Tab-separated table of C-alpha atoms in Angstrom:
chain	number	residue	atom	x	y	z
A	1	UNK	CA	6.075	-13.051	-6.461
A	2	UNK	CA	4.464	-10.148	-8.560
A	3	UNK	CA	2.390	-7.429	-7.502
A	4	UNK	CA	-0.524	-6.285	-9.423
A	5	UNK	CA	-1.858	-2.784	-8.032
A	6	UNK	CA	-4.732	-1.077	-9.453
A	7	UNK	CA	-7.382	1.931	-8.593
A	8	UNK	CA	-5.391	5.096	-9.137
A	9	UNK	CA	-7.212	8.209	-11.043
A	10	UNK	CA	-7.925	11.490	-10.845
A	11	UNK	CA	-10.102	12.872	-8.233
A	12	UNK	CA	-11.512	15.965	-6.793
A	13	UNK	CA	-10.238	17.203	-3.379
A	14	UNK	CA	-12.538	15.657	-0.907
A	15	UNK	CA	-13.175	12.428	-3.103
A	16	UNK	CA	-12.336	8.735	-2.265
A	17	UNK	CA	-10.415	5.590	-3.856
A	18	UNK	CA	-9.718	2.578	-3.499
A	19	UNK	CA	-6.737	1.143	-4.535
A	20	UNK	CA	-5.726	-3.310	-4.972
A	21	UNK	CA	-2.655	-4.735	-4.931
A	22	UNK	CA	-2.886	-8.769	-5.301
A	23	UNK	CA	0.302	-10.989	-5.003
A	24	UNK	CA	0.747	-14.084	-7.116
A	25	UNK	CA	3.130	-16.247	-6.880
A	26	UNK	CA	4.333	-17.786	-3.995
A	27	UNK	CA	3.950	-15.420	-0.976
A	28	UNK	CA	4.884	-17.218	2.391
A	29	UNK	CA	2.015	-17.790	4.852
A	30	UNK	CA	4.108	-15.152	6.949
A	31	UNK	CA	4.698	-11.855	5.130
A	32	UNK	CA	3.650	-8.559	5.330
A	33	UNK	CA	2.234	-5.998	2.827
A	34	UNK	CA	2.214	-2.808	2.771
A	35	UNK	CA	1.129	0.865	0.548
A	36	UNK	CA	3.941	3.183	-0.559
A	37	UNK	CA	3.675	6.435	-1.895
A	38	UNK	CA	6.305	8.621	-4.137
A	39	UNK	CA	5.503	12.196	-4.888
A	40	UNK	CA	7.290	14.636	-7.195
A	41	UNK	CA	10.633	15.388	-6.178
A	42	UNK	CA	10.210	13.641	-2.840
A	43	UNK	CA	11.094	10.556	-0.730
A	44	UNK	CA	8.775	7.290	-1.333
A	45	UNK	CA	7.234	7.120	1.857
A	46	UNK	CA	5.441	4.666	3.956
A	47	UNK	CA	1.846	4.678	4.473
A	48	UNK	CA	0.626	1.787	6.284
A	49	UNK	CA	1.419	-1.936	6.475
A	50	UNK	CA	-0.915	-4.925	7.232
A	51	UNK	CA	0.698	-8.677	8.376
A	52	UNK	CA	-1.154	-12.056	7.374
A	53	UNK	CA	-2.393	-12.128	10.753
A	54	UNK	CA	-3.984	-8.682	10.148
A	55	UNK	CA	-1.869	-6.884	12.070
A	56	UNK	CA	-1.309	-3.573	11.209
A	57	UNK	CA	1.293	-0.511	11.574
A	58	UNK	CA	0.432	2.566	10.235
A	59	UNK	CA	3.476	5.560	10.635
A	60	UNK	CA	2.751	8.361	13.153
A	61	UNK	CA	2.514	10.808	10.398
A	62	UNK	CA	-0.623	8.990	8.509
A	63	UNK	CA	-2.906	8.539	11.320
A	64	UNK	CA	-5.342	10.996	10.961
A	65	UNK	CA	-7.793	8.523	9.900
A	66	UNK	CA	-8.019	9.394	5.972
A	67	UNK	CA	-6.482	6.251	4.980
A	68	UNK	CA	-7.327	2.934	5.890
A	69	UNK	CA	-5.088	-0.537	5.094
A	70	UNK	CA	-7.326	-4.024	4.902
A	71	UNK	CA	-6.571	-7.570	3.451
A	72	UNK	CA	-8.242	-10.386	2.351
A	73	UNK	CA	-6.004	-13.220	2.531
A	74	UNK	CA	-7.961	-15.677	0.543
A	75	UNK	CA	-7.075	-13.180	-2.015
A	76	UNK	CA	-3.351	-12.141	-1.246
A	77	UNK	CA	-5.069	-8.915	-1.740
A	78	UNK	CA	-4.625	-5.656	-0.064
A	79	UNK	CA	-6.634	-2.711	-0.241
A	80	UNK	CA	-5.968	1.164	0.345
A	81	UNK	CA	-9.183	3.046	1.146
A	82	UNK	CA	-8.255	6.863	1.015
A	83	UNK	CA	-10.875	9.356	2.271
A	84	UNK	CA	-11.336	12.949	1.695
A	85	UNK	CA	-8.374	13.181	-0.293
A	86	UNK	CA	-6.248	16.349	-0.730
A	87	UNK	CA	-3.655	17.834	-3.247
A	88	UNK	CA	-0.927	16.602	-1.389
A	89	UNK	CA	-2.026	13.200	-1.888
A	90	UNK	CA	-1.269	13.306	-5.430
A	91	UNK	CA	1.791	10.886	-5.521
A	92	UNK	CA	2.529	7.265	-7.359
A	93	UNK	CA	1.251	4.186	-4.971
A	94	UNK	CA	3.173	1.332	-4.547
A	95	UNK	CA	2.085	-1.823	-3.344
A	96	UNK	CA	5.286	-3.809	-1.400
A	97	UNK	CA	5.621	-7.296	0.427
A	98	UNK	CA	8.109	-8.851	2.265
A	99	UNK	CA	8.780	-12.933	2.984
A	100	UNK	CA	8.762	-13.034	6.937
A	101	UNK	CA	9.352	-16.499	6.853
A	102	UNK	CA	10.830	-19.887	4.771
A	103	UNK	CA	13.720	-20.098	2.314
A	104	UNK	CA	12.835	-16.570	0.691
A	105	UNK	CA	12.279	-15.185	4.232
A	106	UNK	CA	13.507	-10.806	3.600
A	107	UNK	CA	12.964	-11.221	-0.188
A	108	UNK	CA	11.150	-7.735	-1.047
A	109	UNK	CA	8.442	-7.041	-4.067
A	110	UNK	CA	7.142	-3.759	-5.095
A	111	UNK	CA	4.303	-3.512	-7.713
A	112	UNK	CA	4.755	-1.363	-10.815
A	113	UNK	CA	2.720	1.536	-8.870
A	114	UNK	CA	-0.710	3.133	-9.727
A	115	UNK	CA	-1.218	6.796	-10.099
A	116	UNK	CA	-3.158	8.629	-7.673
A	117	UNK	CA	-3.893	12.809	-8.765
A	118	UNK	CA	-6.317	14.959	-6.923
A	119	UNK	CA	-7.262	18.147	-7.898
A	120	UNK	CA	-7.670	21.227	-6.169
């Protein structure tokens, strides 16, 4: 499976993006994806994860309603739509899935990550 994630760029604080990640290759029907982020000298850190069924879990600490995870699963795409975006947003993306299911069920991916900056 490969991850191809796109839509990173510069912004201005306040702005909006939307970042893609489509999977090729062969994803199970059960799997869940998900949107990573890495800043500068820090963790990478969870942002939100969405299952084939749609379900979603999104960490306590990013629920204030700037970002928001979708899928379209005739796709094996995922989306990140980030809202009123702030410095501290600036960070690489990663795009991630994980088998849930058949011979390759806990096999991991991660994309090759997409750079988001905003400016102050």
């Amino acid at each position: 499976v490969q991850l191809q994630a796109s839509g990173g760029g510069l912004v201005q604080a306040g702005g909006s993006l939307r970042l893609s990640c489509t999977a090729s290759g062969s994803l199970f029907s059960e799997n869940a994806m998900s949107w990573y982020r890495q800043a500068t000298g820090k963790s990478r850190e969870l942002i939100a994860r969405i299952k084939e069924d749609g379900a979603k879990e999104i960490p306590r600490h990013m629920r204030g309603g700037r970002f928001t995870i979708s899928r379209d699963g005739s796709k094996n795409t995922i989306y990140l739509h980030m809202n009123n975006l702030r410095p501290e947003d600036t960070a690489i993306y990663y795009c991630h899935a994980v088998q849930l299911g058949g011979k390759d069920y806990g096999e991991e991916y991660w994309g090759q990550g997409t750079q988001v900056t905003v400016s102050s």
